[in-house]
CSV table of N, CA and C in Angstrom, one decimal:
chain,number,residue,atom,x,y,z
A,18,VAL,N,-7.0,-21.6,-4.1
A,18,VAL,CA,-6.9,-20.8,-2.9
A,18,VAL,C,-8.2,-20.4,-2.4
A,19,GLN,N,-8.4,-20.5,-1.1
A,19,GLN,CA,-9.6,-20.1,-0.5
A,19,GLN,C,-9.3,-19.1,0.7
A,20,LEU,N,-10.1,-18.1,0.8
A,20,LEU,CA,-9.9,-17.1,1.8
A,20,LEU,C,-11.2,-16.9,2.6
A,21,GLN,N,-11.0,-16.6,3.9
A,21,GLN,CA,-12.2,-16.4,4.7
A,21,GLN,C,-11.8,-15.2,5.7
A,22,ALA,N,-12.6,-14.2,5.6
A,22,ALA,CA,-12.4,-13.0,6.4
A,22,ALA,C,-13.2,-13.1,7.7
A,23,SER,N,-12.7,-12.6,8.8
A,23,SER,CA,-13.5,-12.7,10.0
A,23,SER,C,-13.0,-11.5,10.9
A,24,GLY,N,-13.7,-11.3,12.0
A,24,GLY,CA,-13.3,-10.3,13.0
A,24,GLY,C,-14.0,-9.0,13.0
A,25,GLY,N,-15.0,-8.9,12.1
A,25,GLY,CA,-15.7,-7.6,12.0
A,25,GLY,C,-16.7,-7.5,13.2
A,26,GLY,N,-17.2,-6.3,13.4
A,26,GLY,CA,-18.1,-6.1,14.5
A,26,GLY,C,-18.4,-4.6,14.6
A,27,LEU,N,-19.0,-4.3,15.7
A,27,LEU,CA,-19.4,-2.9,16.1
A,27,LEU,C,-18.3,-2.3,17.0
A,28,VAL,N,-17.8,-1.1,16.7
A,28,VAL,CA,-16.8,-0.5,17.5
A,28,VAL,C,-17.0,1.0,17.6
A,29,GLN,N,-16.7,1.6,18.7
A,29,GLN,CA,-16.9,3.0,18.8
A,29,GLN,C,-15.8,3.8,18.1
A,30,PRO,N,-16.1,5.0,17.7
A,30,PRO,CA,-15.1,5.9,17.1
A,30,PRO,C,-13.9,6.0,18.0
A,31,GLY,N,-12.7,5.9,17.4
A,31,GLY,CA,-11.4,5.9,18.2
A,31,GLY,C,-11.0,4.5,18.7
A,32,GLY,N,-11.9,3.5,18.5
A,32,GLY,CA,-11.5,2.2,19.0
A,32,GLY,C,-10.7,1.4,18.0
A,33,SER,N,-10.4,0.1,18.3
A,33,SER,CA,-9.6,-0.7,17.5
A,33,SER,C,-10.3,-2.0,17.3
A,34,LEU,N,-9.9,-2.7,16.2
A,34,LEU,CA,-10.5,-4.0,15.8
A,34,LEU,C,-9.4,-4.7,15.0
A,35,ARG,N,-9.3,-6.0,15.1
A,35,ARG,CA,-8.4,-6.8,14.3
A,35,ARG,C,-9.2,-7.7,13.4
A,36,LEU,N,-9.0,-7.6,12.1
A,36,LEU,CA,-9.6,-8.5,11.1
A,36,LEU,C,-8.6,-9.6,10.8
A,37,SER,N,-9.1,-10.8,10.5
A,37,SER,CA,-8.3,-12.0,10.2
A,37,SER,C,-8.7,-12.5,8.8
A,38,CYS,N,-7.7,-12.9,8.1
A,38,CYS,CA,-8.0,-13.6,6.8
A,38,CYS,C,-7.3,-15.0,6.8
A,39,THR,N,-8.1,-16.0,6.8
A,39,THR,CA,-7.6,-17.4,6.8
A,39,THR,C,-7.4,-17.8,5.3
A,40,VAL,N,-6.1,-18.2,5.0
A,40,VAL,CA,-5.8,-18.5,3.6
A,40,VAL,C,-5.6,-20.0,3.6
A,41,SER,N,-6.3,-20.7,2.7
A,41,SER,CA,-6.2,-22.1,2.5
A,41,SER,C,-5.7,-22.4,1.1
A,42,GLY,N,-4.8,-23.4,0.9
A,42,GLY,CA,-4.3,-23.7,-0.4
A,42,GLY,C,-3.4,-22.6,-1.0
A,43,PHE,N,-2.6,-22.1,-0.1
A,43,PHE,CA,-1.6,-21.0,-0.5
A,43,PHE,C,-0.7,-21.5,-1.6
A,44,THR,N,-0.5,-20.7,-2.6
A,44,THR,CA,0.5,-20.9,-3.7
A,44,THR,C,1.4,-19.7,-3.9
A,45,SER,N,2.6,-19.9,-4.3
A,45,SER,CA,3.5,-18.8,-4.5
A,45,SER,C,3.0,-17.9,-5.6
A,46,SER,N,2.2,-18.4,-6.5
A,46,SER,CA,1.7,-17.5,-7.6
A,46,SER,C,0.6,-16.5,-7.1
A,47,HIS,N,0.1,-16.7,-5.9
A,47,HIS,CA,-0.8,-15.8,-5.2
A,47,HIS,C,-0.3,-15.4,-3.9
A,48,ASP,N,0.9,-14.9,-3.9
A,48,ASP,CA,1.5,-14.5,-2.6
A,48,ASP,C,1.0,-13.3,-2.0
A,49,ALA,N,0.4,-12.4,-2.8
A,49,ALA,CA,-0.1,-11.1,-2.3
A,49,ALA,C,-1.5,-11.3,-1.8
A,50,ILE,N,-1.7,-10.8,-0.6
A,50,ILE,CA,-3.0,-10.8,0.1
A,50,ILE,C,-3.4,-9.4,0.3
A,51,GLY,N,-4.5,-9.0,-0.2
A,51,GLY,CA,-5.0,-7.6,0.0
A,51,GLY,C,-6.3,-7.5,0.7
A,52,TRP,N,-6.4,-6.4,1.4
A,52,TRP,CA,-7.7,-6.1,2.1
A,52,TRP,C,-8.4,-5.0,1.3
A,53,PHE,N,-9.6,-5.2,1.0
A,53,PHE,CA,-10.5,-4.2,0.3
A,53,PHE,C,-11.7,-3.9,1.1
A,54,ARG,N,-12.4,-2.8,0.9
A,54,ARG,CA,-13.6,-2.5,1.6
A,54,ARG,C,-14.6,-1.9,0.7
A,55,GLN,N,-15.9,-2.1,1.1
A,55,GLN,CA,-16.9,-1.4,0.3
A,55,GLN,C,-17.9,-0.8,1.3
A,56,ALA,N,-18.0,0.5,1.3
A,56,ALA,CA,-19.0,1.2,2.2
A,56,ALA,C,-20.3,1.2,1.5
A,57,PRO,N,-21.4,1.4,2.2
A,57,PRO,CA,-22.7,1.5,1.6
A,57,PRO,C,-22.8,2.6,0.6
A,58,GLY,N,-23.2,2.2,-0.6
A,58,GLY,CA,-23.4,3.2,-1.7
A,58,GLY,C,-22.1,3.6,-2.4
A,59,LYS,N,-21.0,3.0,-2.0
A,59,LYS,CA,-19.7,3.3,-2.6
A,59,LYS,C,-19.1,2.1,-3.3
A,60,GLU,N,-18.1,2.4,-4.2
A,60,GLU,CA,-17.4,1.4,-4.8
A,60,GLU,C,-16.4,0.8,-3.9
A,61,ARG,N,-16.0,-0.5,-4.2
A,61,ARG,CA,-15.0,-1.1,-3.4
A,61,ARG,C,-13.7,-0.5,-3.6
A,62,GLU,N,-12.9,-0.4,-2.5
A,62,GLU,CA,-11.6,0.3,-2.6
A,62,GLU,C,-10.5,-0.5,-1.9
A,63,GLY,N,-9.3,-0.4,-2.3
A,63,GLY,CA,-8.2,-1.1,-1.7
A,63,GLY,C,-7.8,-0.4,-0.4
A,64,VAL,N,-7.5,-1.2,0.6
A,64,VAL,CA,-7.1,-0.7,1.9
A,64,VAL,C,-5.6,-1.0,2.2
A,65,SER,N,-5.2,-2.2,2.1
A,65,SER,CA,-3.8,-2.6,2.4
A,65,SER,C,-3.5,-3.9,1.7
A,66,CYS,N,-2.2,-4.2,1.6
A,66,CYS,CA,-1.8,-5.4,0.9
A,66,CYS,C,-0.5,-5.8,1.5
A,67,ILE,N,-0.2,-7.1,1.4
A,67,ILE,CA,1.1,-7.6,1.9
A,67,ILE,C,1.6,-8.7,0.9
A,68,SER,N,2.9,-8.7,0.6
A,68,SER,CA,3.5,-9.7,-0.3
A,68,SER,C,5.0,-9.7,-0.1
A,69,ASP,N,5.6,-10.8,-0.4
A,69,ASP,CA,7.1,-10.8,-0.3
A,69,ASP,C,7.7,-9.8,-1.3
A,70,ARG,N,7.0,-9.6,-2.5
A,70,ARG,CA,7.6,-8.8,-3.5
A,70,ARG,C,7.4,-7.3,-3.2
A,71,ASN,N,6.2,-6.9,-2.5
A,71,ASN,CA,5.9,-5.5,-2.3
A,71,ASN,C,6.1,-5.1,-0.9
A,72,GLY,N,6.2,-6.0,0.0
A,72,GLY,CA,6.2,-5.6,1.4
A,72,GLY,C,4.8,-5.3,1.9
A,73,ASN,N,4.7,-4.3,2.8
A,73,ASN,CA,3.4,-3.9,3.3
A,73,ASN,C,3.0,-2.6,2.6
A,74,VAL,N,1.8,-2.6,2.1
A,74,VAL,CA,1.3,-1.5,1.3
A,74,VAL,C,0.0,-1.0,1.9
A,75,TYR,N,-0.1,0.4,2.0
A,75,TYR,CA,-1.3,1.0,2.6
A,75,TYR,C,-1.8,2.1,1.7
A,76,ASN,N,-3.2,2.2,1.7
A,76,ASN,CA,-3.7,3.3,1.0
A,76,ASN,C,-3.6,4.5,1.9
A,77,ASP,N,-3.6,5.7,1.4
A,77,ASP,CA,-3.3,6.9,2.1
A,77,ASP,C,-4.2,7.1,3.3
A,78,PHE,N,-5.5,6.7,3.1
A,78,PHE,CA,-6.4,7.1,4.1
A,78,PHE,C,-6.4,6.2,5.4
A,79,VAL,N,-5.5,5.1,5.4
A,79,VAL,CA,-5.3,4.3,6.5
A,79,VAL,C,-3.9,4.3,7.1
A,80,LYS,N,-3.0,5.0,6.4
A,80,LYS,CA,-1.6,5.1,6.9
A,80,LYS,C,-1.5,5.6,8.3
A,81,GLY,N,-0.8,4.9,9.1
A,81,GLY,CA,-0.6,5.4,10.5
A,81,GLY,C,-1.7,4.8,11.4
A,82,ARG,N,-2.8,4.3,10.9
A,82,ARG,CA,-3.9,3.8,11.7
A,82,ARG,C,-4.0,2.3,11.6
A,83,PHE,N,-3.8,1.7,10.4
A,83,PHE,CA,-3.9,0.3,10.1
A,83,PHE,C,-2.6,-0.4,10.0
A,84,THR,N,-2.5,-1.6,10.4
A,84,THR,CA,-1.2,-2.4,10.2
A,84,THR,C,-1.6,-3.8,9.7
A,85,ILE,N,-0.9,-4.1,8.6
A,85,ILE,CA,-1.1,-5.5,8.0
A,85,ILE,C,0.0,-6.4,8.4
A,86,SER,N,-0.3,-7.6,8.6
A,86,SER,CA,0.8,-8.6,9.0
A,86,SER,C,0.3,-10.0,8.6
A,87,ARG,N,1.2,-10.9,8.6
A,87,ARG,CA,0.8,-12.3,8.4
A,87,ARG,C,1.8,-13.3,9.1
A,88,ASP,N,1.3,-14.5,9.3
A,88,ASP,CA,2.2,-15.4,10.0
A,88,ASP,C,3.2,-16.0,9.1
A,89,SER,N,4.2,-16.7,9.7
A,89,SER,CA,5.3,-17.2,8.9
A,89,SER,C,4.8,-18.3,7.9
A,90,ALA,N,3.8,-19.0,8.3
A,90,ALA,CA,3.2,-20.1,7.4
A,90,ALA,C,2.4,-19.6,6.3
A,91,LYS,N,2.1,-18.3,6.3
A,91,LYS,CA,1.3,-17.6,5.3
A,91,LYS,C,-0.1,-18.2,5.3
A,92,LYS,N,-0.6,-18.6,6.4
A,92,LYS,CA,-2.0,-19.1,6.5
A,92,LYS,C,-2.9,-18.1,7.1
A,93,MET,N,-2.4,-17.1,7.7
A,93,MET,CA,-3.2,-16.0,8.3
A,93,MET,C,-2.7,-14.6,7.9
A,94,VAL,N,-3.6,-13.7,7.6
A,94,VAL,CA,-3.2,-12.4,7.4
A,94,VAL,C,-4.1,-11.5,8.2
A,95,TYR,N,-3.5,-10.6,8.9
A,95,TYR,CA,-4.2,-9.7,9.9
A,95,TYR,C,-4.3,-8.3,9.4
A,96,LEU,N,-5.3,-7.6,9.8
A,96,LEU,CA,-5.4,-6.2,9.6
A,96,LEU,C,-5.8,-5.6,10.9
A,97,GLN,N,-4.8,-5.0,11.6
A,97,GLN,CA,-5.0,-4.3,12.9
A,97,GLN,C,-5.5,-2.9,12.6
A,98,MET,N,-6.7,-2.6,13.0
A,98,MET,CA,-7.2,-1.3,12.7
A,98,MET,C,-7.4,-0.5,14.0
A,99,SER,N,-6.8,0.7,14.0
A,99,SER,CA,-6.9,1.6,15.2
A,99,SER,C,-7.4,3.0,14.8
A,100,SER,N,-7.7,3.7,15.9
A,100,SER,CA,-8.2,5.1,15.6
A,100,SER,C,-9.4,5.1,14.6
A,101,LEU,N,-10.2,4.1,14.7
A,101,LEU,CA,-11.3,4.0,13.7
A,101,LEU,C,-12.3,5.1,13.7
A,102,LYS,N,-12.7,5.4,12.5
A,102,LYS,CA,-13.6,6.5,12.2
A,102,LYS,C,-14.9,6.0,11.6
A,103,PRO,N,-16.0,6.7,11.8
A,103,PRO,CA,-17.2,6.3,11.1
A,103,PRO,C,-17.1,6.0,9.6
A,104,ASP,N,-16.2,6.8,9.0
A,104,ASP,CA,-15.9,6.6,7.5
A,104,ASP,C,-15.3,5.2,7.2
A,105,ASP,N,-14.8,4.5,8.3
A,105,ASP,CA,-14.2,3.2,8.1
A,105,ASP,C,-15.3,2.1,8.0
A,106,THR,N,-16.5,2.5,8.3
A,106,THR,CA,-17.6,1.5,8.2
A,106,THR,C,-17.7,1.0,6.8
A,107,ALA,N,-17.7,-0.4,6.7
A,107,ALA,CA,-17.7,-1.0,5.4
A,107,ALA,C,-17.7,-2.5,5.6
A,108,VAL,N,-17.9,-3.2,4.5
A,108,VAL,CA,-17.7,-4.6,4.5
A,108,VAL,C,-16.2,-4.8,4.0
A,109,TYR,N,-15.5,-5.5,4.7
A,109,TYR,CA,-14.0,-5.7,4.4
A,109,TYR,C,-13.8,-7.1,3.8
A,110,TYR,N,-13.1,-7.2,2.7
A,110,TYR,CA,-12.8,-8.4,2.0
A,110,TYR,C,-11.3,-8.6,2.0
A,111,CYS,N,-10.9,-9.9,2.0
A,111,CYS,CA,-9.5,-10.2,1.7
A,111,CYS,C,-9.5,-11.0,0.3
A,112,ALA,N,-8.4,-10.8,-0.4
A,112,ALA,CA,-8.3,-11.4,-1.7
A,112,ALA,C,-6.8,-11.7,-2.0
A,113,ALA,N,-6.6,-12.6,-3.0
A,113,ALA,CA,-5.3,-13.1,-3.3
A,113,ALA,C,-4.9,-12.8,-4.8
A,114,ALA,N,-3.7,-12.4,-5.0
A,114,ALA,CA,-3.2,-12.0,-6.3
A,114,ALA,C,-1.7,-12.4,-6.4
A,115,TRP,N,-1.1,-12.2,-7.5
A,115,TRP,CA,0.4,-12.5,-7.7
A,115,TRP,C,1.2,-11.3,-7.2
A,116,VAL,N,0.5,-10.1,-7.2
A,116,VAL,CA,1.2,-8.9,-6.8
A,116,VAL,C,0.3,-7.9,-6.1
A,117,CYS,N,0.8,-7.1,-5.2
A,117,CYS,CA,-0.1,-6.1,-4.6
A,117,CYS,C,-0.4,-5.0,-5.6
A,118,SER,N,-1.7,-4.6,-5.6
A,118,SER,CA,-2.1,-3.6,-6.5
A,118,SER,C,-3.5,-3.1,-6.1
A,119,TRP,N,-3.9,-1.9,-6.4
A,119,TRP,CA,-5.3,-1.5,-6.2
A,119,TRP,C,-6.2,-1.9,-7.3
A,120,ASN,N,-5.6,-2.5,-8.4
A,120,ASN,CA,-6.4,-3.0,-9.5
A,120,ASN,C,-7.0,-4.3,-9.1
A,121,GLN,N,-8.3,-4.2,-8.8
A,121,GLN,CA,-9.0,-5.4,-8.2
A,121,GLN,C,-9.1,-6.6,-9.2
A,122,SER,N,-9.0,-6.3,-10.5
A,122,SER,CA,-9.0,-7.4,-11.5
A,122,SER,C,-7.9,-8.3,-11.4
A,123,LEU,N,-6.8,-7.9,-10.7
A,123,LEU,CA,-5.6,-8.8,-10.6
A,123,LEU,C,-5.8,-9.8,-9.5
A,124,PHE,N,-6.8,-9.6,-8.7
A,124,PHE,CA,-7.1,-10.5,-7.6
A,124,PHE,C,-8.0,-11.6,-8.0
A,125,ASP,N,-7.5,-12.8,-8.1
A,125,ASP,CA,-8.3,-14.0,-8.6
A,125,ASP,C,-9.2,-14.6,-7.6
A,126,TYR,N,-8.8,-14.5,-6.3
A,126,TYR,CA,-9.6,-15.2,-5.3
A,126,TYR,C,-10.0,-14.2,-4.2
A,127,TRP,N,-11.3,-14.4,-3.8
A,127,TRP,CA,-11.9,-13.4,-2.8
A,127,TRP,C,-12.5,-14.2,-1.7
A,128,GLY,N,-12.4,-13.7,-0.5
A,128,GLY,CA,-13.2,-14.3,0.6
A,128,GLY,C,-14.5,-13.6,0.7
A,129,GLN,N,-15.4,-14.1,1.5
A,129,GLN,CA,-16.6,-13.4,1.8
A,129,GLN,C,-16.2,-12.2,2.7
A,130,GLY,N,-17.1,-11.2,2.8
A,130,GLY,CA,-16.8,-10.0,3.6
A,130,GLY,C,-17.1,-10.2,5.0
A,131,THR,N,-16.5,-9.3,5.8
A,131,THR,CA,-16.9,-9.2,7.2
A,131,THR,C,-17.2,-7.7,7.5
A,132,LEU,N,-18.3,-7.5,8.2
A,132,LEU,CA,-18.8,-6.1,8.3
A,132,LEU,C,-18.2,-5.4,9.5
A,133,VAL,N,-17.6,-4.2,9.3
A,133,VAL,CA,-17.1,-3.4,10.3
A,133,VAL,C,-18.0,-2.2,10.4
A,134,THR,N,-18.5,-1.9,11.6
A,134,THR,CA,-19.4,-0.7,11.8
A,134,THR,C,-18.8,0.1,12.9
A,135,VAL,N,-18.5,1.4,12.6
A,135,VAL,CA,-17.9,2.3,13.6
A,135,VAL,C,-18.9,3.3,13.9
A,136,SER,N,-19.4,3.2,15.1
A,136,SER,CA,-20.5,4.1,15.5
A,136,SER,C,-20.6,4.2,17.0
A,137,SER,N,-21.1,5.3,17.5
A,137,SER,CA,-21.3,5.5,18.9
A,137,SER,C,-22.7,5.1,19.3
């Protein structure tokens, strides 16, 4: 399984951005695709995850602002981010696992990150 995150950039506070994760070599054993982020000087944290088993999962700090989705072929996973705050500034990664979890050790495959900067 290979993953590639894209769509990052500079956006003003309150703005929106959509991240994409391209999934190659999808297998049912890695149905869960998660988004994680790492802000400067902080540990990487889970943001959202999608799987047939778990549905759509969100961390509390993005509920109501971010929406995760994927296409029917399971080749693309999107993270629509709205009402962005400076605290959302981070490198965002997508990763694959057999189940959605904030336990990053369960994610066997990781894409390279895409930088999101929220600033005026």
